[in-house]
Tab-separated table of C-alpha atoms and ligand atoms in Angstrom:
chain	number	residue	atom	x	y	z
A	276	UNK	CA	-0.575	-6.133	-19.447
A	277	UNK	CA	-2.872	-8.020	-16.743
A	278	UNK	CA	-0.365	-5.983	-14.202
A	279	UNK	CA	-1.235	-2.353	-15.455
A	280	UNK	CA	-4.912	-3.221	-15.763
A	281	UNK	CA	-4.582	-4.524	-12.209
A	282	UNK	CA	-3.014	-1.767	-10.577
A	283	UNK	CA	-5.678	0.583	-12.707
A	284	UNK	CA	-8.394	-1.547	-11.395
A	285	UNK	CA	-7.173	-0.846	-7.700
A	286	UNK	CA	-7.338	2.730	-8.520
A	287	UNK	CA	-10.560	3.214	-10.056
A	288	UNK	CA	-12.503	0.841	-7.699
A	289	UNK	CA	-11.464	2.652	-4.997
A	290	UNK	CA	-8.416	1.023	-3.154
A	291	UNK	CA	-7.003	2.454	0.450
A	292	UNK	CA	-2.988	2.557	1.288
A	293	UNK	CA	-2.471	-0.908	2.897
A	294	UNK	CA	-0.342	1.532	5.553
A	295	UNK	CA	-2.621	3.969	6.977
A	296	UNK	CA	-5.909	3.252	5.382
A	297	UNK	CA	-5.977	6.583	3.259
A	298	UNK	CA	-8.191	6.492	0.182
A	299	UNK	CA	-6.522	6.262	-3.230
A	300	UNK	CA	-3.118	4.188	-4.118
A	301	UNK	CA	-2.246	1.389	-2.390
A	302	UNK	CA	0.942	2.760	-0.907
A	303	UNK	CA	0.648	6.050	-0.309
A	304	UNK	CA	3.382	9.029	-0.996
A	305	UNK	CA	3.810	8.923	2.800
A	306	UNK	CA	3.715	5.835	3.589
A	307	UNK	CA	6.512	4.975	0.944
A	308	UNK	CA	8.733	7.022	1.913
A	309	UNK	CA	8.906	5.979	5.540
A	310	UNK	CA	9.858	2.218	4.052
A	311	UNK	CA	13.007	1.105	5.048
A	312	UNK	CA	16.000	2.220	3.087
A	313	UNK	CA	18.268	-0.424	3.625
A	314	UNK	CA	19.235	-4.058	4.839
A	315	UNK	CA	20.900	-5.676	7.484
A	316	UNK	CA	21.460	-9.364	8.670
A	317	UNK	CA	18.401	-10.957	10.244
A	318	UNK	CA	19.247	-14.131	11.919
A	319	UNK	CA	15.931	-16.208	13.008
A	320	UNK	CA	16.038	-17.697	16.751
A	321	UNK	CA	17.185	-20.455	16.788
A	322	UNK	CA	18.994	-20.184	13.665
A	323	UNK	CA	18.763	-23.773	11.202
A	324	UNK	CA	22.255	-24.926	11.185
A	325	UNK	CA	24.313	-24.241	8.092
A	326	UNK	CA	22.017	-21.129	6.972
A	327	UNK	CA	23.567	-19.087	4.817
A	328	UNK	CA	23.174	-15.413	5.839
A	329	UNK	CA	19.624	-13.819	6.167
A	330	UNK	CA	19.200	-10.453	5.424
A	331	UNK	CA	15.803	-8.212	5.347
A	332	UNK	CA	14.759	-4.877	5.476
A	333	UNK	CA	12.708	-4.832	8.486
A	334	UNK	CA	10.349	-6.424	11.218
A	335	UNK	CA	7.706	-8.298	9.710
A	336	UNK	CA	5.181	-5.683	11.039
A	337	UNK	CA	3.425	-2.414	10.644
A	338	UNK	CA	3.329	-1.230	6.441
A	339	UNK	CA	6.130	-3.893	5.851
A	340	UNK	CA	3.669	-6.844	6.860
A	341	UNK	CA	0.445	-5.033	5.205
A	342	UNK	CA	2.470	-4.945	2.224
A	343	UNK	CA	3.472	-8.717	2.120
A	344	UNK	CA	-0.008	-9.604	3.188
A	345	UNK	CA	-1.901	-7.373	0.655
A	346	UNK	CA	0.007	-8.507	-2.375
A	347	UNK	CA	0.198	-11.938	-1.606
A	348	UNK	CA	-3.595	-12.419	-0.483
A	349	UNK	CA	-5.446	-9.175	-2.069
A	350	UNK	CA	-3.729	-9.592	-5.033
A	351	UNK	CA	-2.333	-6.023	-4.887
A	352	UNK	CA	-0.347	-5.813	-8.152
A	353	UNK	CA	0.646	-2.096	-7.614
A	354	UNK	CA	3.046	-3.427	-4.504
A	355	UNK	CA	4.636	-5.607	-6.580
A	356	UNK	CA	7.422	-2.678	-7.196
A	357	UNK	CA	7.714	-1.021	-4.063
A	358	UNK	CA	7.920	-4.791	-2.465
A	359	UNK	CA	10.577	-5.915	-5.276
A	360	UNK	CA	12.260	-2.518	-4.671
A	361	UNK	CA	12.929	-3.648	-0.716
A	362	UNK	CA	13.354	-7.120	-2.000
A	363	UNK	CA	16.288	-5.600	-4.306
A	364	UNK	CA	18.146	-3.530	-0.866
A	365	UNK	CA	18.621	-7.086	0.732
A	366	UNK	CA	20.358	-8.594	-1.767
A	367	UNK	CA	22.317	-5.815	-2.187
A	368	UNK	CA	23.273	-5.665	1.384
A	369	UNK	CA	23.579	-9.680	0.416
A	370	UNK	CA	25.859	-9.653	-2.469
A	371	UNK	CA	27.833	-6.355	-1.571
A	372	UNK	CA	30.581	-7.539	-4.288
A	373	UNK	CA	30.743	-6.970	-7.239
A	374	UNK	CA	29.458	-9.474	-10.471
A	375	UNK	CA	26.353	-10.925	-11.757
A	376	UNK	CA	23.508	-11.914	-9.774
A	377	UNK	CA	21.547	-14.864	-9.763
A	378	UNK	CA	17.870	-14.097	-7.757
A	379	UNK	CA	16.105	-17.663	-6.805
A	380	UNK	CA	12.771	-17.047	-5.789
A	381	UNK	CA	11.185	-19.816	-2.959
A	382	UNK	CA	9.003	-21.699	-5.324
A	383	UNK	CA	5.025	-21.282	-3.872
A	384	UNK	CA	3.113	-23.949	-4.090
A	385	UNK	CA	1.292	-24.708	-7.540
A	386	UNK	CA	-2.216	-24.927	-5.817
A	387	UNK	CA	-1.303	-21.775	-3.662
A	388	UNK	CA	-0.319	-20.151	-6.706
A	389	UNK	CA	-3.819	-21.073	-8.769
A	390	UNK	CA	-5.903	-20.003	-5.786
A	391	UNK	CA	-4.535	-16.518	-5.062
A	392	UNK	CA	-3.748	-16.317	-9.296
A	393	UNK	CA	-0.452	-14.782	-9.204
A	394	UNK	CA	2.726	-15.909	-7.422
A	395	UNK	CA	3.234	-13.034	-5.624
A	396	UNK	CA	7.086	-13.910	-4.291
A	397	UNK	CA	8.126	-15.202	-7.531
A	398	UNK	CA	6.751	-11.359	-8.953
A	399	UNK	CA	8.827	-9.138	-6.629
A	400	UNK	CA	11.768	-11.444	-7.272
A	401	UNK	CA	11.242	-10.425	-11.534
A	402	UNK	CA	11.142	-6.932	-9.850
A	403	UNK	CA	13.938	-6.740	-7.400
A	404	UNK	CA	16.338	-7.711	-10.350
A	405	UNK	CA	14.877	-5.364	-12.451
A	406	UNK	CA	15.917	-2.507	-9.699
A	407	UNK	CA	19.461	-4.370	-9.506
A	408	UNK	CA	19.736	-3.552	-13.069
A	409	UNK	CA	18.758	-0.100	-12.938
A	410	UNK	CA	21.791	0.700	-10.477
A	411	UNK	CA	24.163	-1.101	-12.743
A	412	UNK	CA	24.343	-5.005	-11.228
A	413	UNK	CA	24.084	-7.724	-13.712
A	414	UNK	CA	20.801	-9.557	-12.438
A	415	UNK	CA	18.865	-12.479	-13.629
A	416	UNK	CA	15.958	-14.578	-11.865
A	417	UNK	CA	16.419	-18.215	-12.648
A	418	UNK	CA	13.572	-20.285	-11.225
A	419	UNK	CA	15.535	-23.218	-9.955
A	420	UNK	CA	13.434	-24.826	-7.129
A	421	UNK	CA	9.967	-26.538	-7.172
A	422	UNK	CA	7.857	-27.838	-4.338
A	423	UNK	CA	7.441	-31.559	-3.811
A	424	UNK	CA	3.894	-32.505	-3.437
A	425	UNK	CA	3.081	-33.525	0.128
A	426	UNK	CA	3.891	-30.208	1.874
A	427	UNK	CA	1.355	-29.258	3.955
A	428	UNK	CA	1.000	-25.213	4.740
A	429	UNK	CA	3.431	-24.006	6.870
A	430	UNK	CA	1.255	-21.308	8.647
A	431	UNK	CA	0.453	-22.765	12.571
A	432	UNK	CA	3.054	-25.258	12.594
A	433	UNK	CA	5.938	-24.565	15.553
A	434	UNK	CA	9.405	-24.284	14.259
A	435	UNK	CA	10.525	-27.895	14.619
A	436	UNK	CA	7.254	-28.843	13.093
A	437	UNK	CA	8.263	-26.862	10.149
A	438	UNK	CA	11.682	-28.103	10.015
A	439	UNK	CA	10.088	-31.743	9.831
A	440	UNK	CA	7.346	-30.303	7.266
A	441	UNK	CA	9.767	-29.016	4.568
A	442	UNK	CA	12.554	-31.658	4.970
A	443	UNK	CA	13.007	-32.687	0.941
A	444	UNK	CA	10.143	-30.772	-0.030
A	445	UNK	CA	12.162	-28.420	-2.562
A	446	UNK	CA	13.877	-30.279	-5.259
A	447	UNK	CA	16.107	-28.011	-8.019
A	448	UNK	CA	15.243	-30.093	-11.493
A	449	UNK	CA	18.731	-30.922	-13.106
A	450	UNK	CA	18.207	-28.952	-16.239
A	451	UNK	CA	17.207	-25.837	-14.824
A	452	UNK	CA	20.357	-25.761	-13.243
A	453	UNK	CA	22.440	-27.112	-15.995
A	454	UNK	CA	21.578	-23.861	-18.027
A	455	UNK	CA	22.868	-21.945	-15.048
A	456	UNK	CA	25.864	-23.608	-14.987
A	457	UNK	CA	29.509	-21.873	-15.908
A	458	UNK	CA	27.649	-18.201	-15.078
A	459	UNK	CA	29.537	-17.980	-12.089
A	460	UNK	CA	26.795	-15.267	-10.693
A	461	UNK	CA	26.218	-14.835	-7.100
A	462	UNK	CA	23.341	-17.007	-5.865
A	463	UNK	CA	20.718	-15.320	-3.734
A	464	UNK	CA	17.456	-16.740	-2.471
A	465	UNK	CA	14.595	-14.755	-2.262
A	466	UNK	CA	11.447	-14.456	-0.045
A	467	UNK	CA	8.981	-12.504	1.511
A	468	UNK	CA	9.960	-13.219	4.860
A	469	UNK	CA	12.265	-15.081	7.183
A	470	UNK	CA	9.800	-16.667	9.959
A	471	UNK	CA	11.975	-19.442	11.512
A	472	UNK	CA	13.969	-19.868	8.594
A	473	UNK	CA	12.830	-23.111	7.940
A	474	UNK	CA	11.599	-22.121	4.478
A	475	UNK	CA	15.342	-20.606	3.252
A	476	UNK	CA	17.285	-23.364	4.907
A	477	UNK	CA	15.383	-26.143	3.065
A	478	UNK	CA	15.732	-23.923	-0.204
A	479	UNK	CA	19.022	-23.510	0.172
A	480	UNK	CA	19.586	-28.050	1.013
A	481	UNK	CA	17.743	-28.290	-2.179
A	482	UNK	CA	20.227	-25.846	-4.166
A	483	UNK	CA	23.113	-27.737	-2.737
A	484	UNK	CA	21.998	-30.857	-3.174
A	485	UNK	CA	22.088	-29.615	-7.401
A	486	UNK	CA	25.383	-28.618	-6.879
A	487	UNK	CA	24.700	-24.577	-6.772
A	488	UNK	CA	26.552	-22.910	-3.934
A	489	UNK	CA	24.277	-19.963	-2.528
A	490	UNK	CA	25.429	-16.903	-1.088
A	491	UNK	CA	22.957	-15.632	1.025
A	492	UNK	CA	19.603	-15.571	1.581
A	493	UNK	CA	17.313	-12.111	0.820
A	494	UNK	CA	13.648	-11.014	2.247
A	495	UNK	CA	11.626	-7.896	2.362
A	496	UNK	CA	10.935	-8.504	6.150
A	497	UNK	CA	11.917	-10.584	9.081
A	498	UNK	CA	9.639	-11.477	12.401
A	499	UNK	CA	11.069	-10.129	15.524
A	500	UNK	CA	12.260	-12.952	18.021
A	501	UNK	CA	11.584	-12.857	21.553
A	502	UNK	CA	15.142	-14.388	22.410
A	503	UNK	CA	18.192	-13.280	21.747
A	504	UNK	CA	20.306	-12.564	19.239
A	505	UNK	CA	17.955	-9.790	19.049
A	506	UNK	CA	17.123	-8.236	15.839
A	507	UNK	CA	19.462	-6.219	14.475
A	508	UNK	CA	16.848	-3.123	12.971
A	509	UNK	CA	18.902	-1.866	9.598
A	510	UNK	CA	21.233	1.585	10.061
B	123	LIG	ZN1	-0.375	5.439	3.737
C-alpha cells in the first residue's frame, strides 16, 4: 500500500522523468521504451577470481544510472518495476535453462536501509521475480545473505580497497538456507550494479561458504571499464 501511495505522491507533487527531465511520471513513455531490451555478460576489469558470470543490461550511465540513483536515493517507488523489469532480462540471459529460480538480492546495509527507508535492491529483486513469473519461470526471492557489521561504504574506495573492505562481510545465516535446501532452483544474485565486482564476488564466498552453489550473478547495469575486455553492449 505505502508503494501505490508513493508512486501517487510522485505524481501529484509534481515529479520529472529521471531520463530527460520532462514533467509528469518518473519514467516517461519515451524514455522507457528506449531501455535496454536485453542482457549480455558484463565482466568487470580486472575480474575477482572465481566470479561466477556477470550479466547486466547496460552501461551504468545515461537513464540506466538515473534510474538506479533515483530509486535508491529519491526514493522513487514508481521505478521499482521498470528497474525489476531490467533486473528480470539479466537473469534470464543468466539462467537461460530451464527450472526454478532462486533470486538472492545483495543484502544493503541495515543503517543504509533505515536512512533512505526502503531497500531499494532488495525491492526490484521482489519485482524481477515477479516478471519471471509472468513469462512462465518458477521464481522465488530468498533473502539469504546479511551484512556483517564493520563494513564501511564502499563508494570512494579503489578496487583492491574494496576487495579488502568486503572480505567476510556477508555471512548466509544457516537456517535461511536450510529452508532452501532440496529446491534444487537455479541460484542467481542480484544487484543494481556491477562496479568492480567486489560486491557479487564476496556475495557469492558467502553463499558458498553455506554450501549454496550460485549460478550467475544478475544487475540492471554495469560501469564501463577503460581496459580491456571491453564491454560487451547487449545485441
Ligand atoms: Zn523521459
Amino acid at each position: 500500500m505505502s508503494t501505490l501511495l508513493d508512486a501517487g505522491a510522485d505524481l501529484l507533487l509534481g515529479s520529472a522523468c529521471v531520463g530527460c527531465g520532462d514533467p509528469g511520471r518518473v519514467l516517461c513513455a519515451d524514455c522507457r521504451s528506449g531501455l535496454p531490451g536485453a542482457a549480455a555478460e558484463a565482466w568487470p576489469t580486472p575480474t575477482p577470481a572465481g566470479l561466477v558470470p556477470p550479466f547486466a543490461t547496460g552501461a551504468y550511465d545515461g537513464t540506466l544510472r538515473s534510474m538506479v540513483v533515483g530509486h535508491k536515493e529519491r526514493r522513487l517507488l514508481g521505478l521499482t518495476r521498470p528497474l525489476g523489469e531490467l533486473l528480470a532480462l539479466s537473469v534470464a540471459a543468466a539462467a537461460a535453462a530451464t527450472g526454478p529460480l532462486l533470486l538472492v538480492p545483495v543484502p544493503s546495509r541495515p543503517a543504509a536501509v533505515r536512512a533512505r527507508g526502503h531497500d531499494p535492491t532488495l525491492a526490484m529483486t521482489r519485482r524481477a521475480a515477479r516478471a519471471l513469473r509472468g513469462t512462465g519461470r518458477e521464481a522465488d526471492v530468498a533473502r539469504l545473505l546479511r551484512t556483517r557489521a564493520g563494513v564501511a561504504d564502499q563508494a570512494g574506495l579503489a578496487a583492491d580497497q574494496r576487495h579488502a573492505n568486503l572480505a567476510g562481510s556477508m555471512a548466509s545465516p544457516t537456517r535461511a538456507v536450510r529452508r532452501q535446501a532440496g529446491r534444487r532452483a537455479h541460484v542467481v544474485i542480484c544487484d543494481d550494479v556491477i562496479t568492480t565486482g567486489a560486491t557479487a564476488r564476496e556475495a557469492q564466498r558467502a553463499l558458498e561458504a553455506a554450501g549454496v552453489a550460485v549460478l550467475a550473478i544478475a544487475a540492471v547495469a554495469a560501469t564501463e571499464r577503460r581496459h580491456p575486455p571491453p564491454y560487451r553492449r547487449p545485441e
